[in-house]
């Protein structure tokens, strides 16, 4: 399914916010490739973490730099949501089913929801640019 004009709002650079501290952690660039949505870490704000390697990653991503890591993979559009893909947390090493959508009250906030079975956690990321 081709991306609609409204869905273009999801593409661009987003500031990730730590849900425990409320502090900005990184910038993720959300982009479209072959009709699917991906997100790559392109900036890490804490200078002590910029050179960390992903020791929680598996396969060919193991021990690769966290900076540059594609953490959102293979999302497809289903109405107002982008889902049916995954999001990876390099700190915990966990991969979650993922759903993204623009906050209906604020087009500069992205709702990022990760699921394991019936449980989920939600973060809100802030738009840097589209």
XYZ file of N, CA, C and O in Angstrom, residues 9-105:
388
model
N 3.666 12.669 7.463
C 3.946 13.334 8.726
C 4.822 12.502 9.646
O 5.467 13.023 10.530
N 4.828 11.192 9.464
C 5.599 10.316 10.336
C 7.086 10.327 9.966
O 7.941 10.059 10.799
N 7.385 10.653 8.728
C 8.766 10.624 8.254
C 9.531 11.831 8.765
O 8.982 12.902 8.937
N 10.812 11.642 9.020
C 11.661 12.741 9.464
C 12.409 12.398 10.733
O 12.504 11.234 11.131
N 12.931 13.427 11.367
C 13.773 13.251 12.546
C 12.966 13.505 13.816
O 12.252 14.492 13.916
N 13.131 12.596 14.783
C 12.374 12.627 16.032
C 13.318 12.506 17.216
O 14.222 11.673 17.212
N 13.075 13.317 18.231
C 13.843 13.274 19.469
C 13.190 12.254 20.393
O 12.012 12.367 20.709
N 13.974 11.236 20.790
C 13.449 10.231 21.708
C 13.555 10.763 23.132
O 14.514 11.443 23.486
N 12.549 10.456 23.933
C 12.480 10.931 25.308
C 12.467 9.720 26.239
O 11.662 8.805 26.068
N 13.360 9.719 27.216
C 13.415 8.644 28.201
C 12.152 8.707 29.056
O 11.879 9.732 29.685
N 11.380 7.627 29.080
C 10.116 7.656 29.812
C 10.320 7.644 31.327
O 9.405 7.981 32.074
N 11.510 7.301 31.803
C 11.767 7.329 33.249
C 12.241 8.699 33.717
O 11.829 9.176 34.766
N 13.117 9.343 32.938
C 13.708 10.622 33.371
C 13.075 11.838 32.701
O 13.226 12.951 33.186
N 12.412 11.623 31.557
C 11.849 12.736 30.801
C 12.892 13.486 29.982
O 12.586 14.480 29.333
N 14.135 12.997 29.985
C 15.214 13.666 29.251
C 15.327 13.121 27.833
O 15.069 11.951 27.571
N 15.758 14.012 26.932
C 15.991 13.606 25.548
C 17.208 12.687 25.500
O 18.212 12.942 26.171
N 17.099 11.596 24.714
C 18.182 10.617 24.636
C 18.885 10.603 23.287
O 20.100 10.491 23.234
N 18.099 10.669 22.218
C 18.693 10.485 20.893
C 17.789 11.078 19.821
O 16.671 11.502 20.099
N 18.309 11.089 18.609
C 17.512 11.432 17.436
C 17.389 10.182 16.582
O 18.390 9.514 16.296
N 16.153 9.880 16.186
C 15.881 8.761 15.282
C 15.322 9.334 13.991
O 14.398 10.149 14.014
N 15.923 8.921 12.884
C 15.441 9.319 11.565
C 14.493 8.233 11.067
O 14.905 7.079 10.896
N 13.233 8.586 10.875
C 12.230 7.641 10.375
C 12.082 7.868 8.877
O 11.851 8.987 8.433
N 12.250 6.784 8.134
C 12.262 6.875 6.677
C 11.518 5.692 6.063
O 11.260 4.686 6.728
N 11.197 5.844 4.788
C 10.489 4.811 4.039
C 11.468 4.153 3.082
O 12.299 4.809 2.458
N 11.399 2.828 3.011
C 12.227 2.063 2.071
C 11.390 0.900 1.559
O 10.904 0.085 2.355
N 11.193 0.858 0.242
C 10.416 -0.211 -0.388
C 9.030 -0.377 0.236
O 8.559 -1.487 0.449
N 8.381 0.756 0.562
C 7.022 0.727 1.074
C 6.903 0.412 2.553
O 5.795 0.294 3.068
N 8.033 0.260 3.248
C 8.009 -0.011 4.686
C 8.716 1.117 5.423
O 9.506 1.857 4.855
N 8.418 1.221 6.725
C 8.968 2.283 7.564
C 10.076 1.710 8.445
O 9.919 0.642 9.048
N 11.180 2.449 8.512
C 12.340 2.095 9.325
C 12.757 3.308 10.140
O 12.428 4.441 9.781
N 13.502 3.089 11.211
C 14.025 4.184 12.020
C 15.431 3.880 12.483
O 15.696 2.810 13.032
N 16.339 4.830 12.252
C 17.749 4.667 12.569
C 18.186 5.723 13.580
O 17.823 6.894 13.463
N 18.984 5.310 14.571
C 19.561 6.254 15.538
C 20.652 7.043 14.823
O 21.635 6.459 14.353
N 20.472 8.370 14.720
C 21.467 9.187 14.016
C 22.200 10.155 14.944
O 23.168 10.782 14.529
N 21.737 10.251 16.202
C 22.436 11.092 17.160
C 22.142 10.578 18.563
O 21.026 10.169 18.860
N 23.171 10.571 19.414
C 23.029 10.222 20.826
C 23.497 11.437 21.612
O 24.617 11.919 21.418
N 22.641 11.957 22.492
C 22.926 13.219 23.177
C 23.944 13.082 24.304
O 24.718 13.992 24.544
N 23.951 11.958 25.008
C 24.902 11.748 26.107
C 26.249 11.356 25.497
O 26.416 10.258 24.972
N 27.226 12.254 25.589
C 28.523 12.022 24.932
C 29.215 10.764 25.456
O 29.977 10.131 24.729
N 28.920 10.350 26.690
C 29.554 9.145 27.232
C 28.986 7.871 26.606
O 29.560 6.791 26.773
N 27.858 7.980 25.879
C 27.229 6.800 25.270
C 27.362 6.769 23.749
O 26.940 5.806 23.116
N 27.960 7.795 23.161
C 28.014 7.887 21.691
C 28.797 6.766 21.028
O 28.500 6.389 19.909
N 29.811 6.246 21.709
C 30.657 5.226 21.091
C 30.341 3.811 21.557
O 31.103 2.882 21.286
N 29.213 3.635 22.257
C 28.861 2.310 22.758
C 28.576 1.338 21.614
O 28.020 1.709 20.579
N 28.967 0.093 21.847
C 28.651 -0.977 20.907
C 27.433 -1.730 21.426
O 27.212 -1.811 22.635
N 26.667 -2.283 20.517
C 25.435 -2.982 20.888
C 25.761 -4.415 21.292
O 25.729 -5.328 20.474
N 26.063 -4.589 22.595
C 26.367 -5.930 23.086
C 25.107 -6.734 23.381
O 25.172 -7.905 23.722
N 23.929 -6.106 23.249
C 22.663 -6.827 23.414
C 22.067 -7.229 22.068
O 21.065 -7.942 22.034
N 22.660 -6.760 20.980
C 22.174 -7.109 19.640
C 22.513 -8.557 19.321
O 23.402 -9.154 19.930
N 21.816 -9.086 18.331
C 22.083 -10.441 17.869
C 22.470 -10.413 16.403
O 22.274 -9.414 15.715
N 22.998 -11.517 15.934
C 23.340 -11.652 14.516
C 24.411 -10.666 14.089
O 25.321 -10.348 14.856
N 24.275 -10.153 12.864
C 25.315 -9.280 12.322
C 25.310 -7.881 12.936
O 26.183 -7.081 12.639
N 24.343 -7.576 13.811
C 24.332 -6.287 14.504
C 25.082 -6.350 15.838
O 25.337 -5.321 16.457
N 25.454 -7.562 16.282
C 26.156 -7.717 17.542
C 27.483 -6.956 17.520
O 28.266 -7.074 16.576
N 27.701 -6.157 18.569
C 28.915 -5.356 18.748
C 29.118 -4.287 17.681
O 30.230 -3.784 17.525
N 28.077 -3.945 16.966
C 28.127 -2.798 16.051
C 27.776 -1.554 16.856
O 27.122 -1.637 17.900
N 28.178 -0.367 16.389
C 27.849 0.856 17.126
C 26.335 1.067 17.247
O 25.587 0.816 16.301
N 25.898 1.511 18.437
C 24.490 1.850 18.639
C 24.140 3.040 17.744
O 23.063 3.079 17.146
N 25.065 3.989 17.643
C 24.869 5.125 16.738
C 24.873 4.589 15.305
O 25.843 3.974 14.872
N 23.774 4.771 14.614
C 23.627 4.226 13.262
C 22.783 2.965 13.204
O 22.454 2.474 12.128
N 22.400 2.435 14.354
C 21.616 1.208 14.425
C 20.181 1.457 13.961
O 19.554 2.435 14.360
N 19.672 0.578 13.117
C 18.264 0.634 12.702
C 17.458 -0.080 13.779
O 17.578 -1.291 13.956
N 16.652 0.692 14.529
C 15.903 0.114 15.651
C 14.435 -0.138 15.318
O 13.779 -0.917 15.983
N 13.913 0.544 14.294
C 12.528 0.331 13.851
C 12.607 -0.344 12.492
O 13.307 0.146 11.596
N 11.886 -1.460 12.351
C 11.994 -2.234 11.113
C 10.638 -2.705 10.612
O 9.797 -3.156 11.395
N 10.468 -2.586 9.298
C 9.400 -3.259 8.554
C 7.975 -2.888 8.935
O 7.068 -3.708 8.824
N 7.750 -1.633 9.367
C 6.379 -1.219 9.656
C 5.642 -0.933 8.355
O 6.231 -0.430 7.398
N 4.367 -1.246 8.340
C 3.520 -0.926 7.194
C 2.322 -0.136 7.682
O 1.920 -0.241 8.842
N 1.753 0.636 6.780
C 0.626 1.485 7.146
C -0.663 0.685 7.157
O -0.953 -0.083 6.245
N -1.434 0.887 8.229
C -2.765 0.300 8.354
C -3.659 1.407 8.890
O -3.730 1.632 10.095
N -4.285 2.155 7.996
C -5.086 3.302 8.400
C -4.180 4.396 8.952
O -3.200 4.768 8.321
N -4.480 4.849 10.170
C -3.682 5.922 10.768
C -2.430 5.402 11.464
O -1.590 6.173 11.908
N -2.294 4.082 11.575
C -1.174 3.484 12.285
C -0.151 2.886 11.333
O -0.468 2.458 10.231
N 1.071 2.815 11.833
C 2.135 2.064 11.183
C 2.466 0.939 12.142
O 2.807 1.183 13.303
N 2.324 -0.298 11.673
C 2.482 -1.446 12.559
C 2.976 -2.653 11.784
O 3.432 -2.524 10.660
N 2.878 -3.822 12.401
C 3.289 -5.087 11.798
C 4.801 -5.174 11.610
O 5.279 -5.908 10.758
N 5.540 -4.414 12.398
C 6.992 -4.472 12.392
C 7.487 -4.489 13.826
O 6.731 -4.797 14.752
N 8.762 -4.141 14.014
C 9.361 -4.229 15.341
C 10.137 -2.968 15.702
O 10.523 -2.183 14.834
N 10.365 -2.829 17.011
C 11.261 -1.806 17.534
C 12.192 -2.509 18.516
O 11.770 -3.383 19.278
N 13.473 -2.149 18.466
C 14.498 -2.768 19.297
C 15.018 -1.757 20.309
O 15.298 -0.606 19.951
N 15.138 -2.179 21.554
C 15.707 -1.341 22.607
C 17.134 -1.811 22.856
O 17.344 -2.864 23.459
N 18.142 -1.053 22.378
C 19.525 -1.508 22.533
C 19.996 -1.561 23.988
O 20.935 -2.278 24.304
N 19.331 -0.836 24.884
C 19.732 -0.885 26.297
C 19.322 -2.199 26.944
O 20.095 -2.797 27.674
N 18.097 -2.647 26.681
C 17.612 -3.878 27.297
C 17.881 -5.107 26.437
O 17.858 -6.230 26.935
N 18.088 -4.886 25.141
C 18.274 -6.008 24.224
C 16.973 -6.658 23.813
O 16.961 -7.731 23.227
N 15.854 -5.990 24.088
C 14.551 -6.575 23.779
C 13.992 -6.007 22.480
O 14.146 -4.825 22.179
N 13.332 -6.873 21.734
C 12.629 -6.486 20.520
C 11.135 -6.598 20.797
O 10.670 -7.591 21.367
N 10.407 -5.564 20.413
C 8.968 -5.501 20.651
C 8.232 -5.350 19.330
O 8.757 -4.751 18.392
N 7.000 -5.867 19.272
C 6.113 -5.475 18.186
C 5.894 -3.984 18.346
O 5.869 -3.479 19.478
N 5.694 -3.276 17.253
C 5.665 -1.816 17.331
C 4.483 -1.238 16.573
O 4.070 -1.781 15.539
N 3.981 -0.128 17.111
C 2.959 0.659 16.414
C 3.291 2.125 16.602
O 3.533 2.580 17.717
N 3.320 2.862 15.507
C 3.585 4.296 15.520
C 2.368 5.033 14.988
O 1.695 4.557 14.073
N 2.117 6.215 15.560
C 1.097 7.099 15.007
C 1.373 8.512 15.493
O 1.976 8.720 16.545
N 0.912 9.466 14.707
C 1.017 10.864 15.099
C -0.030 11.129 16.173
O -1.172 10.684 16.068
N 0.351 11.829 17.225
C -0.585 12.200 18.290
C -1.697 13.058 17.676
O -1.414 14.041 16.999
N -2.950 12.684 17.916
C -4.070 13.400 17.282
C -4.190 14.841 17.758
O -4.732 15.689 17.055
N -3.670 15.159 18.945
C -3.748 16.522 19.465
C -2.523 17.372 19.123
O -2.556 18.587 19.300
